[in-house]
mmCIF file of N, CA and C in Angstrom:
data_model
loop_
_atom_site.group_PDB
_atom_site.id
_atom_site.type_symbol
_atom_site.label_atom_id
_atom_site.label_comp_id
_atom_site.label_asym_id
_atom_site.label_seq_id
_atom_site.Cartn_x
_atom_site.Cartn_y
_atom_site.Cartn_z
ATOM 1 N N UNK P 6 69.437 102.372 44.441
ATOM 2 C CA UNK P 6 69.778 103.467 45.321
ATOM 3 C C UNK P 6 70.749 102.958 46.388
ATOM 4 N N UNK P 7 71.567 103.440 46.581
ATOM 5 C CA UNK P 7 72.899 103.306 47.814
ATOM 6 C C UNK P 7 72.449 104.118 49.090
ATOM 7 N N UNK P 8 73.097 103.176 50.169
ATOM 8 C CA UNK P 8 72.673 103.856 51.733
ATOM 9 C C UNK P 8 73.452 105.050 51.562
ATOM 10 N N UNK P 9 74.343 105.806 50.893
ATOM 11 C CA UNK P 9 74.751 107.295 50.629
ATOM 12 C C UNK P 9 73.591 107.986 49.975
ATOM 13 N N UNK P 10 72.844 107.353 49.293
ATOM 14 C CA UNK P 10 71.977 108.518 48.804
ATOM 15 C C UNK P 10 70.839 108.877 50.022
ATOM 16 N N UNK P 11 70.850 108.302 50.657
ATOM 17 C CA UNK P 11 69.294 108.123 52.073
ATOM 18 C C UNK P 11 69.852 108.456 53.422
ATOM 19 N N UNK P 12 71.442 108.089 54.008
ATOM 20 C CA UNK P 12 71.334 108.215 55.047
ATOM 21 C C UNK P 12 71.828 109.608 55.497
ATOM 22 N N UNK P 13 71.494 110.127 56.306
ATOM 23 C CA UNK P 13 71.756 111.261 57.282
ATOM 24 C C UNK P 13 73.256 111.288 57.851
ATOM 25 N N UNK P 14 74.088 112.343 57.173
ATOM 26 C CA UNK P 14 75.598 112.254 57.199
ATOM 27 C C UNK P 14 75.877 113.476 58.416
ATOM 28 N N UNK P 15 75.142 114.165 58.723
ATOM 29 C CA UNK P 15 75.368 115.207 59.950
ATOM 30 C C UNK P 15 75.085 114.360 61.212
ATOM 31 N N UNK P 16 75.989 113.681 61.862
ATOM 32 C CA UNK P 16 75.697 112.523 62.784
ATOM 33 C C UNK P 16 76.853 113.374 64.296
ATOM 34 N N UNK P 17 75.630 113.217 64.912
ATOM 35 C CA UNK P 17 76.357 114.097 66.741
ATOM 36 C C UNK P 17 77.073 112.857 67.213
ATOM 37 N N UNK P 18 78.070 112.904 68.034
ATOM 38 C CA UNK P 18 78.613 111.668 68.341
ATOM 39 C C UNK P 18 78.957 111.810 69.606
ATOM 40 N N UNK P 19 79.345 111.074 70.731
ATOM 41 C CA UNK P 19 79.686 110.804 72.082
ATOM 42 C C UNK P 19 81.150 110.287 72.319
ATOM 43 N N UNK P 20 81.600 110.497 73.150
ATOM 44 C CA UNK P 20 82.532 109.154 73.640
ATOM 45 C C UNK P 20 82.299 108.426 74.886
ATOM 46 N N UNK P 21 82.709 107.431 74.788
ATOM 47 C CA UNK P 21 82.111 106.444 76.219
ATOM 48 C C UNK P 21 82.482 106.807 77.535
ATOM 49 N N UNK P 22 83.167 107.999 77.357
ATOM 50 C CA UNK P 22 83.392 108.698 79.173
ATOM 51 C C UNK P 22 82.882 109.928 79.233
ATOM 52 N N UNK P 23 81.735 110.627 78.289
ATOM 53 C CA UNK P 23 80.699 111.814 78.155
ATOM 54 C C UNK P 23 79.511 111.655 79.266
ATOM 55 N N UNK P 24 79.228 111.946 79.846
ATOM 56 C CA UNK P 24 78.251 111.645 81.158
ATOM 57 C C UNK P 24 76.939 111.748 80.303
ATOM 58 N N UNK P 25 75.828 110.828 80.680
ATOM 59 C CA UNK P 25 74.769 110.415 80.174
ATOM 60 C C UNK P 25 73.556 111.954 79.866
ATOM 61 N N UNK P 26 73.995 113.144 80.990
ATOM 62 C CA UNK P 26 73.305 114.388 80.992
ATOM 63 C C UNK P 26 73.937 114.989 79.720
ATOM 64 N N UNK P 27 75.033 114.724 79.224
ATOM 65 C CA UNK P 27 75.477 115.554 78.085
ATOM 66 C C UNK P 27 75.180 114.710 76.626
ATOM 67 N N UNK P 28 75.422 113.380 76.823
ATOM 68 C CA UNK P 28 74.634 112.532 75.552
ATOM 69 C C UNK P 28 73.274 113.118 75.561
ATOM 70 N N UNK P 29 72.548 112.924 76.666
ATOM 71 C CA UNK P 29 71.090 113.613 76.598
ATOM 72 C C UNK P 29 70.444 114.755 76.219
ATOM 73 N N UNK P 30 71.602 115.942 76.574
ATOM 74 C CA UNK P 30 71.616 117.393 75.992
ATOM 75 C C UNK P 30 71.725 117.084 74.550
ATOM 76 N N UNK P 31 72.771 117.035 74.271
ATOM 77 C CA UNK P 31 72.772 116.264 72.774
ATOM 78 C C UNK P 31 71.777 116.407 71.992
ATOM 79 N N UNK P 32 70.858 114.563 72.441
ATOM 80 C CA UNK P 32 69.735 114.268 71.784
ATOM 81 C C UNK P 32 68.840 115.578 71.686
ATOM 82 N N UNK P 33 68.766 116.283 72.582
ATOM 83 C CA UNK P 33 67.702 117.243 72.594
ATOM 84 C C UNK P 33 67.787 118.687 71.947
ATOM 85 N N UNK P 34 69.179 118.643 71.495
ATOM 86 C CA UNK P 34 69.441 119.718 70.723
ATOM 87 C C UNK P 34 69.260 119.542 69.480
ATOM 88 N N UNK P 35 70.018 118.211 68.804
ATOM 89 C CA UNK P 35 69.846 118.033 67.743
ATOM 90 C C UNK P 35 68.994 116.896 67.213
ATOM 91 N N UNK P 36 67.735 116.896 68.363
ATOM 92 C CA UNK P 36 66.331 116.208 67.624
ATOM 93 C C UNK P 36 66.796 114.746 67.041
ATOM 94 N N UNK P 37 67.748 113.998 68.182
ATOM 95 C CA UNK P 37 67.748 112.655 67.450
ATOM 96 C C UNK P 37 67.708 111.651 68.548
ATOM 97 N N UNK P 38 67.215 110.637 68.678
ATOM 98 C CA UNK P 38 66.908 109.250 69.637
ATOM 99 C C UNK P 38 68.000 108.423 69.355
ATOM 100 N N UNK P 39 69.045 108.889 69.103
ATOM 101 C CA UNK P 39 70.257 108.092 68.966
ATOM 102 C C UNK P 39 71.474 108.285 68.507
ATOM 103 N N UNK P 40 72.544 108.415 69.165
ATOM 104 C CA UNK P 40 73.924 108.591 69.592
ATOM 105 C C UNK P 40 74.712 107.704 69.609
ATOM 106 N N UNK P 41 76.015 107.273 68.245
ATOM 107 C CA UNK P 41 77.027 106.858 68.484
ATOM 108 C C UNK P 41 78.057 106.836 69.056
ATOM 109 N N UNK P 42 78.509 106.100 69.728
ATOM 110 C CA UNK P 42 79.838 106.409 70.782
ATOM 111 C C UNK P 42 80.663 105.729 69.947
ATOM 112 N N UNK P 43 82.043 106.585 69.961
ATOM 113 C CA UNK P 43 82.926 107.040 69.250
ATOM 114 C C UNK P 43 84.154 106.922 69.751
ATOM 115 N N UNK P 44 85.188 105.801 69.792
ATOM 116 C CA UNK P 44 86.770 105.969 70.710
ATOM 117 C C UNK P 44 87.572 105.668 69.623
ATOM 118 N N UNK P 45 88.803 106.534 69.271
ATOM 119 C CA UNK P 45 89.565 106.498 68.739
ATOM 120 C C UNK P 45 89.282 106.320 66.912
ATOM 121 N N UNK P 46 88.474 106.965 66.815
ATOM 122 C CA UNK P 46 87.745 107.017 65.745
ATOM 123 C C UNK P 46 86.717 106.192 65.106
ATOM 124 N N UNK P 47 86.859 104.728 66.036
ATOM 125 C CA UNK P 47 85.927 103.867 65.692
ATOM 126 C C UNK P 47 84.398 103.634 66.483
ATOM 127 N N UNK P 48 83.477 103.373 65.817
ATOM 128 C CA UNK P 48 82.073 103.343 66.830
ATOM 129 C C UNK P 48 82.453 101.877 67.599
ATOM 130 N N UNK P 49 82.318 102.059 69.105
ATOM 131 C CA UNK P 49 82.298 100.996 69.822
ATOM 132 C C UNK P 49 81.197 100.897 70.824
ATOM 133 N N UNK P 50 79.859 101.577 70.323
ATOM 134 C CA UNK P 50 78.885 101.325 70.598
ATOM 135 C C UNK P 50 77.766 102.690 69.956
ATOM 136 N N UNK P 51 76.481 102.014 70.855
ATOM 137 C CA UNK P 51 75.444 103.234 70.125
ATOM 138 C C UNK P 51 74.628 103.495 71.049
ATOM 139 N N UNK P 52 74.256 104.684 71.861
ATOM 140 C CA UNK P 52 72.767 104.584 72.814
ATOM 141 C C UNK P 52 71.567 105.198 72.136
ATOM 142 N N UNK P 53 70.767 105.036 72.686
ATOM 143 C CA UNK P 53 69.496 105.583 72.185
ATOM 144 C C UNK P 53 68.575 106.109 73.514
ATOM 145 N N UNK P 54 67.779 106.994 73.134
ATOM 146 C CA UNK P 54 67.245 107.397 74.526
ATOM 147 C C UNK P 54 66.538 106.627 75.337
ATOM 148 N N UNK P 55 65.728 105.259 74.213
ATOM 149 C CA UNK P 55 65.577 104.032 75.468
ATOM 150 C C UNK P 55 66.547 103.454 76.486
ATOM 151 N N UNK P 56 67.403 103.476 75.642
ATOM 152 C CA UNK P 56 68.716 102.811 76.641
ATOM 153 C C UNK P 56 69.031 103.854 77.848
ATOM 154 N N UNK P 57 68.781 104.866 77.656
ATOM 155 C CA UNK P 57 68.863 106.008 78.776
ATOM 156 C C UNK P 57 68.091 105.491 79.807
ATOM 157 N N UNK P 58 66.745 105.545 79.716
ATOM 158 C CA UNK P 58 65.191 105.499 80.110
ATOM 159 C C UNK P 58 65.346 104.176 81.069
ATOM 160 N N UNK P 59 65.779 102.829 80.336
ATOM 161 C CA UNK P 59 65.711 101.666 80.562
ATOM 162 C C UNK P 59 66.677 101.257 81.573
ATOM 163 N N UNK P 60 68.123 101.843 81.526
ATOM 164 C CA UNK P 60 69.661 101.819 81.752
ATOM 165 C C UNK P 60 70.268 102.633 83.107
ATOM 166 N N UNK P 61 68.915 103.931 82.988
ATOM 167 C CA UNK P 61 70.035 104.858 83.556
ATOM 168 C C UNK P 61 68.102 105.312 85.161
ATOM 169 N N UNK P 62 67.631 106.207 84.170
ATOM 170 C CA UNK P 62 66.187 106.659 84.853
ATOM 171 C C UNK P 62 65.701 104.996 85.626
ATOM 172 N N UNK P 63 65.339 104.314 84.591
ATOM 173 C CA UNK P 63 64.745 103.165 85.562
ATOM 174 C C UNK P 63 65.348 102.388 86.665
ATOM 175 N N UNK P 64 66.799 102.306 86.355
ATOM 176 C CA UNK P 64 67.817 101.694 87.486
ATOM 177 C C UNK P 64 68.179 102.804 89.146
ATOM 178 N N UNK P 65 68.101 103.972 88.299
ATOM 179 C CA UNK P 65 68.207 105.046 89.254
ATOM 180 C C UNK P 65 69.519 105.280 89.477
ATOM 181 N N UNK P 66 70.359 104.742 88.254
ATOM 182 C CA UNK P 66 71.577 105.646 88.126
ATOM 183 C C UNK P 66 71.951 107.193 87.836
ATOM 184 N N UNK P 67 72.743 107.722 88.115
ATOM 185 C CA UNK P 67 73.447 108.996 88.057
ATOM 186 C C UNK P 67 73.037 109.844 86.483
ATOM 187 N N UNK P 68 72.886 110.505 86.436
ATOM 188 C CA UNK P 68 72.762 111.159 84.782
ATOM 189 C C UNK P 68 74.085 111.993 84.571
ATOM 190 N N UNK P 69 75.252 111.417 85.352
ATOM 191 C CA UNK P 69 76.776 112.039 85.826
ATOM 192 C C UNK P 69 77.539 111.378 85.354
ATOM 193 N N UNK P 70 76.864 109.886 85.191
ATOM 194 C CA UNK P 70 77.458 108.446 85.256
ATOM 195 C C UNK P 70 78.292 108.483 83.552
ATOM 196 N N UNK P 71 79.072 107.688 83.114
ATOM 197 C CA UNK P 71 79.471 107.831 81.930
ATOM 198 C C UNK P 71 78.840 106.864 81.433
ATOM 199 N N UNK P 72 78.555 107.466 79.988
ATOM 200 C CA UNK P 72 77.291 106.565 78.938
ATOM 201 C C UNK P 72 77.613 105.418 78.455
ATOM 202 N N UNK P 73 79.030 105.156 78.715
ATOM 203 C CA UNK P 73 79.293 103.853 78.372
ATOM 204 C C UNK P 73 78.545 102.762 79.301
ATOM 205 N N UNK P 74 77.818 103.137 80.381
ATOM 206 C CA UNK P 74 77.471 102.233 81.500
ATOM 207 C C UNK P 74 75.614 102.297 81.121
ATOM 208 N N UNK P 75 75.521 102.916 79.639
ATOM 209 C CA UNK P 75 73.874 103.137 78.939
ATOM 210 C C UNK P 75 73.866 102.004 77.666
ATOM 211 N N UNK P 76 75.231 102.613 76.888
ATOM 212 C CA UNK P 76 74.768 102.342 75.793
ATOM 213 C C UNK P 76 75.293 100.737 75.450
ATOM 214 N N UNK P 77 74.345 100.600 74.173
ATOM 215 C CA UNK P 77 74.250 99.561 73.689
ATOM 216 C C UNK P 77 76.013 98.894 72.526
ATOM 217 N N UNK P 78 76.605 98.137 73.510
ATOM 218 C CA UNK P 78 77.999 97.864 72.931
ATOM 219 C C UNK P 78 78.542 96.726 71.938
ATOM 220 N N UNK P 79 79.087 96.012 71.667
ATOM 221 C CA UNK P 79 79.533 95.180 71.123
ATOM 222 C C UNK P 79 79.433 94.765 69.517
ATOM 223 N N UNK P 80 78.434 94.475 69.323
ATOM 224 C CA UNK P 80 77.821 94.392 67.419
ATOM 225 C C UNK P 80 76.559 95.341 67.504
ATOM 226 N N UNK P 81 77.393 96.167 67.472
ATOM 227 C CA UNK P 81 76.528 97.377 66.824
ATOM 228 C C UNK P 81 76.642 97.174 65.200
ATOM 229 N N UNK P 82 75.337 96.961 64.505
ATOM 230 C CA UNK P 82 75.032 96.736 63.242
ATOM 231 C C UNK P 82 75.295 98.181 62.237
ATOM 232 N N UNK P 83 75.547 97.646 61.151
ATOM 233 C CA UNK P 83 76.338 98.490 60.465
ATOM 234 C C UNK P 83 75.934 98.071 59.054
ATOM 235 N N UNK P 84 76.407 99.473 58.116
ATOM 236 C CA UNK P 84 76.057 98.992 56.962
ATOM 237 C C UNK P 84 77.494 99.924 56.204
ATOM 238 N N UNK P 85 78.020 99.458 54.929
ATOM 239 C CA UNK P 85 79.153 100.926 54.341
ATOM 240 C C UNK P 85 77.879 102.037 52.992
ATOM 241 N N UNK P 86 78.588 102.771 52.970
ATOM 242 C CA UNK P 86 78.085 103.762 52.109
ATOM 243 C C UNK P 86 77.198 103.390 51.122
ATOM 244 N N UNK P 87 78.410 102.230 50.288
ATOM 245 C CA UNK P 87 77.872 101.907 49.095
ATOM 246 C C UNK P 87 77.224 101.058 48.998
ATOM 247 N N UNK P 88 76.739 100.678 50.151
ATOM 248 C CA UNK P 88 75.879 99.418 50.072
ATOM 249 C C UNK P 88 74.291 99.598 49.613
ATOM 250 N N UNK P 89 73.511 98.982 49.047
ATOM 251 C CA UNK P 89 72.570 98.865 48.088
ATOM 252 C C UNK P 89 71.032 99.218 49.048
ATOM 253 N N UNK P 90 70.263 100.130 49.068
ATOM 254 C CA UNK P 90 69.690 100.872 50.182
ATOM 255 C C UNK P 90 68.487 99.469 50.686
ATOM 256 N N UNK P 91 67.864 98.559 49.916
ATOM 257 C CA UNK P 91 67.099 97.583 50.019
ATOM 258 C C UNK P 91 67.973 96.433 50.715
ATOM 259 N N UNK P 92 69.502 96.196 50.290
ATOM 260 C CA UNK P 92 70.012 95.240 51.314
ATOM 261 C C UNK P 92 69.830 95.698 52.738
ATOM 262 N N UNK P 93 70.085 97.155 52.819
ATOM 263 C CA UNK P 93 70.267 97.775 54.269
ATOM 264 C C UNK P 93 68.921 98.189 55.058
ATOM 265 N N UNK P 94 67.979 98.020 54.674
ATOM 266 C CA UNK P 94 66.303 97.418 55.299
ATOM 267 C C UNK P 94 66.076 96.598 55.342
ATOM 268 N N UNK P 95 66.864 95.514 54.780
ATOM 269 C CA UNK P 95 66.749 93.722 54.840
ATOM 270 C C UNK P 95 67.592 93.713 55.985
ATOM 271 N N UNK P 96 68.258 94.114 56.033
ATOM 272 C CA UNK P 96 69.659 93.791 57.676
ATOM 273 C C UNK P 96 68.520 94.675 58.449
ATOM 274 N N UNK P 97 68.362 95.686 58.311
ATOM 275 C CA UNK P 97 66.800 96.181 59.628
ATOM 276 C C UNK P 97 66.139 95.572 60.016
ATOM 277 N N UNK P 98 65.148 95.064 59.092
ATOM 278 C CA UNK P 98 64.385 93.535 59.397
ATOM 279 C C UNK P 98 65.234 92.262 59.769
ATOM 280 N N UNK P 99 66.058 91.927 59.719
ATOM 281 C CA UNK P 99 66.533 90.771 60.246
ATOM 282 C C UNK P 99 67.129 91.390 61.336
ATOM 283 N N UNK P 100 67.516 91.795 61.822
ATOM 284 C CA UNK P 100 67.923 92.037 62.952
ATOM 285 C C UNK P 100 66.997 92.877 64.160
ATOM 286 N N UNK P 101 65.700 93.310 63.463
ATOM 287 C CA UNK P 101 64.739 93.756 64.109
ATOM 288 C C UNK P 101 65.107 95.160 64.583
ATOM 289 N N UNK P 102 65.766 95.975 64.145
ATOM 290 C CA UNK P 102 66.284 97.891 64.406
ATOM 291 C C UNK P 102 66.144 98.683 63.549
ATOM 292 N N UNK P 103 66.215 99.815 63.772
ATOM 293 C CA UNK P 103 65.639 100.886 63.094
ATOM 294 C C UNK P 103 66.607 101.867 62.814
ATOM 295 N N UNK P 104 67.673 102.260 62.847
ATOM 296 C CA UNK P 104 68.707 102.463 62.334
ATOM 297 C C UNK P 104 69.602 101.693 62.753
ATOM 298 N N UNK P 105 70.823 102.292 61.425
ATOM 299 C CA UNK P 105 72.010 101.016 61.232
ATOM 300 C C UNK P 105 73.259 102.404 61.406
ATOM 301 N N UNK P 106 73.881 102.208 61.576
ATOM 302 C CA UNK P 106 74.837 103.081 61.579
ATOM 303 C C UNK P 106 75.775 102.772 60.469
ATOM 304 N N UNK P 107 76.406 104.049 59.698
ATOM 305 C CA UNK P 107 77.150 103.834 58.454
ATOM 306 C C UNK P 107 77.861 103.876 58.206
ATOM 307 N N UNK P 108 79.398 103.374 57.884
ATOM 308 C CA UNK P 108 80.415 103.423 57.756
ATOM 309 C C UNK P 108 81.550 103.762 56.198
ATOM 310 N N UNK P 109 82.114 103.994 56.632
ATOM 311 C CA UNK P 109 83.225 104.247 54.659
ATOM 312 C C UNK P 109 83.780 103.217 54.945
ATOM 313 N N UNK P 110 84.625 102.765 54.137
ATOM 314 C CA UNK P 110 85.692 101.643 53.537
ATOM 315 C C UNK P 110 86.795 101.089 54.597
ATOM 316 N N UNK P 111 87.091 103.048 55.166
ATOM 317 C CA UNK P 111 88.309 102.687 56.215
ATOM 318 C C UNK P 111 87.603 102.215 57.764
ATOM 319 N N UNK P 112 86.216 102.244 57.850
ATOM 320 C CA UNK P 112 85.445 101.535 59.297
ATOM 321 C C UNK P 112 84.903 102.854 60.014
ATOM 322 N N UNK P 113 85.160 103.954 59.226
ATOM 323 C CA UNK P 113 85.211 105.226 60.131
ATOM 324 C C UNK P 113 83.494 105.483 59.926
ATOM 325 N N UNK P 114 82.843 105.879 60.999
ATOM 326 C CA UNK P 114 81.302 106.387 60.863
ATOM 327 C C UNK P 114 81.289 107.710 59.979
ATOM 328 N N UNK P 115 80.231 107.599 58.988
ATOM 329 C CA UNK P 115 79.946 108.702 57.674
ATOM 330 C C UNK P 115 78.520 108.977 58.088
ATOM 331 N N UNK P 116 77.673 108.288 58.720
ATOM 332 C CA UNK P 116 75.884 108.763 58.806
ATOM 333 C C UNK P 116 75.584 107.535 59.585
ATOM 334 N N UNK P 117 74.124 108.014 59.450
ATOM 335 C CA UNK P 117 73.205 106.968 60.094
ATOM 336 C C UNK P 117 72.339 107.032 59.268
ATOM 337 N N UNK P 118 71.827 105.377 59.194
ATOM 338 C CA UNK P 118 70.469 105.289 58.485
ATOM 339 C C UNK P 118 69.227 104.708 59.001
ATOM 340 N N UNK P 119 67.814 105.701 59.425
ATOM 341 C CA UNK P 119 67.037 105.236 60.226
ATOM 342 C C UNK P 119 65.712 105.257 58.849
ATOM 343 N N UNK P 120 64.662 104.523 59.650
ATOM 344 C CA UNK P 120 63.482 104.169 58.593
ATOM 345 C C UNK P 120 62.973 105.640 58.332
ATOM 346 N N UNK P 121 63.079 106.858 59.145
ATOM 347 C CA UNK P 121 63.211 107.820 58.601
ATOM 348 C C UNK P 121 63.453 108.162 57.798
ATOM 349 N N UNK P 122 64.796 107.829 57.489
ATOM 350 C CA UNK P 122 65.669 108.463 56.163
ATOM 351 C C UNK P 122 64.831 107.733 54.863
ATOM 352 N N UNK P 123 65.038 105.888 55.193
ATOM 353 C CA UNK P 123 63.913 105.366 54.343
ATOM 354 C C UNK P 123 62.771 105.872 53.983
ATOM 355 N N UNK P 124 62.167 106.025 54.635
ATOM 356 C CA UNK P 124 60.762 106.735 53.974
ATOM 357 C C UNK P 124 60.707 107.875 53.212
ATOM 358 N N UNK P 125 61.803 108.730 53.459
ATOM 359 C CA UNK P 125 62.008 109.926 52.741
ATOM 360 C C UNK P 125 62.263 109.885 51.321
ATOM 361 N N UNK P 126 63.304 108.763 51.239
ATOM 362 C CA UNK P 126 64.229 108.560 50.160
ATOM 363 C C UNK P 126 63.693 107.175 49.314
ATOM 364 N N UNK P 127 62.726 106.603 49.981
ATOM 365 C CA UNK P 127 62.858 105.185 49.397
ATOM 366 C C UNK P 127 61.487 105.018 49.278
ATOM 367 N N UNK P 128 60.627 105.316 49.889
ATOM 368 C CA UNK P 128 58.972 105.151 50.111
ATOM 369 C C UNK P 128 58.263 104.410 50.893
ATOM 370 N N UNK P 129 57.339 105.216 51.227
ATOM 371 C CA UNK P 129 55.961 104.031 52.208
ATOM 372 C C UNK P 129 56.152 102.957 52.332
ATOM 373 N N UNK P 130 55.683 102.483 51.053
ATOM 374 C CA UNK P 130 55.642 101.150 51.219
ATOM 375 C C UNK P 130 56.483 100.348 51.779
ATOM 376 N N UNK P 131 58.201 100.471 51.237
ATOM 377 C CA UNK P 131 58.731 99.658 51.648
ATOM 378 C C UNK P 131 59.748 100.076 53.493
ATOM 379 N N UNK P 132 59.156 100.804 53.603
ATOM 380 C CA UNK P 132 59.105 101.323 55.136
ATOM 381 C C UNK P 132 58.105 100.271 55.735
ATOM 382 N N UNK P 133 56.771 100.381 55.086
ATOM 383 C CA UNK P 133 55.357 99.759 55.869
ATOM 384 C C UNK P 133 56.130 98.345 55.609
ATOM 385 N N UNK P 134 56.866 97.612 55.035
ATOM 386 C CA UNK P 134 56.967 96.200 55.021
ATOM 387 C C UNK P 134 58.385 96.221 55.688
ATOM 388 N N UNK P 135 59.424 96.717 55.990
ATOM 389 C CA UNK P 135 60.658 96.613 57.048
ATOM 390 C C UNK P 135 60.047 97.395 58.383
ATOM 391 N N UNK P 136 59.065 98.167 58.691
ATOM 392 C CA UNK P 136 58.528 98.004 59.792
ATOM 393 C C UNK P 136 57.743 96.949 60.350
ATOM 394 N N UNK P 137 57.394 96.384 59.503
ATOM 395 C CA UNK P 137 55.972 94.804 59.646
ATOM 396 C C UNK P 137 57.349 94.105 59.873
ATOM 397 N N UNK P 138 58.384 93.551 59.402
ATOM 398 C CA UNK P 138 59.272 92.651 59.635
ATOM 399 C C UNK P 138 60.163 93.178 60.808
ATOM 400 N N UNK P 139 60.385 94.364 60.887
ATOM 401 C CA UNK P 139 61.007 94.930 62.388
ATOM 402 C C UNK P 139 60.138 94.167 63.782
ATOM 403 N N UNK P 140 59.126 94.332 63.632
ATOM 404 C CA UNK P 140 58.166 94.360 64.644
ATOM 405 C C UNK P 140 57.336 92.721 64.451
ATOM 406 N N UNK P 141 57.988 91.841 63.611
ATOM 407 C CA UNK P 141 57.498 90.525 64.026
ATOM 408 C C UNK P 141 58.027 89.957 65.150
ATOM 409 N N UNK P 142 57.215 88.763 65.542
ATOM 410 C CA UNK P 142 58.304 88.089 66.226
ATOM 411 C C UNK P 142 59.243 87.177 65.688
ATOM 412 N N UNK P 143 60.111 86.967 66.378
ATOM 413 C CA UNK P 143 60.936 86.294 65.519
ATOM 414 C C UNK P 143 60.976 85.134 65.846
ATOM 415 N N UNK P 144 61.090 83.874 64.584
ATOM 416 C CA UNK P 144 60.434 82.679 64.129
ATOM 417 C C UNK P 144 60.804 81.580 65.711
ATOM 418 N N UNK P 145 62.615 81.802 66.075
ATOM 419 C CA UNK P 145 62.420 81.115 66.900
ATOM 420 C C UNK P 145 62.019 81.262 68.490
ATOM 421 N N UNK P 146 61.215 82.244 68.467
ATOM 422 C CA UNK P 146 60.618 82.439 70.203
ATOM 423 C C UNK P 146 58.698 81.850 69.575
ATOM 424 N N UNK P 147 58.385 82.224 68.449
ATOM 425 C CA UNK P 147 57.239 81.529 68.011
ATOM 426 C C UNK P 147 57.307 79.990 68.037
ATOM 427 N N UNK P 148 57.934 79.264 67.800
ATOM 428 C CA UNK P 148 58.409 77.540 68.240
ATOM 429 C C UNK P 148 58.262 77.290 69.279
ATOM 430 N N UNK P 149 58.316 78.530 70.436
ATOM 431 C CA UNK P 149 58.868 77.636 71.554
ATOM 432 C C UNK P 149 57.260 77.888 72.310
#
């Protein structure tokens, strides 16, 4: 099965100068905990409503403020279309996240793929074992 057959291609998107009250409207319209930001056609980051919570409510910044000053930037993890739906819960688990955001050939965002979509499309089980590996710790903070 390919991350095209599982992931969620109706994807709301932001840009990094959208004020954090309108990313937030957003989320709440269209029932999702996470928002790609979007410049010049490429994703150059992703928030999620923790990052709101954590970023914006707990610091006691502005909800005026632009979301680029929320969201989560730089290697935002990624997977392309055709990529093989079990590699792309193995990059979940190793990287410890719960959606990946999805890309076509030319870099441009096509969907998102959250353990949601997994479970729908792929099954329990292997949800119940990329959530158990999401939620380990990881080997080197156990060493120390």
């Amino acid at each position: 099965m390919k991350v095209s057959d599982a992931m969620t291609s109706q994807v709301s998107t932001a840009a990094p100068t959208d004020t954090v009250r309108k990313v937030a409207q957003v989320m709440a319209h269209v029932e999702t905990g996470a928002v790609p930001i979007v410049e010049g056609g490429k994703v150059v980051g992703l928030v999620t409503d923790r990052d709101i919570v954590l970023r914006v409510v707990a610091e006691g910044r502005s909800f005026d403020s632009p979301i680029s000053e929320a969201m989560s930037e730089g290697d935002v993890q990624s997977v392309r279309e055709d990529d093989i739906l079990a590699d792309a819960t193995a990059k979940m688990a190793n990287h410890q996240i719960r959606r990946l955001v999805v890309l076509n050939e030319a870099g441009n965002l096509t969907g998102i793929l959250s353990l949601g979509d997994v479970a729908k499309d792929y099954g329990a089980k292997q949800v119940g074992k990329t959530l158990e590996d999401i939620s380990a710790e990881p080997a080197d903070a156990a060493a120390q």
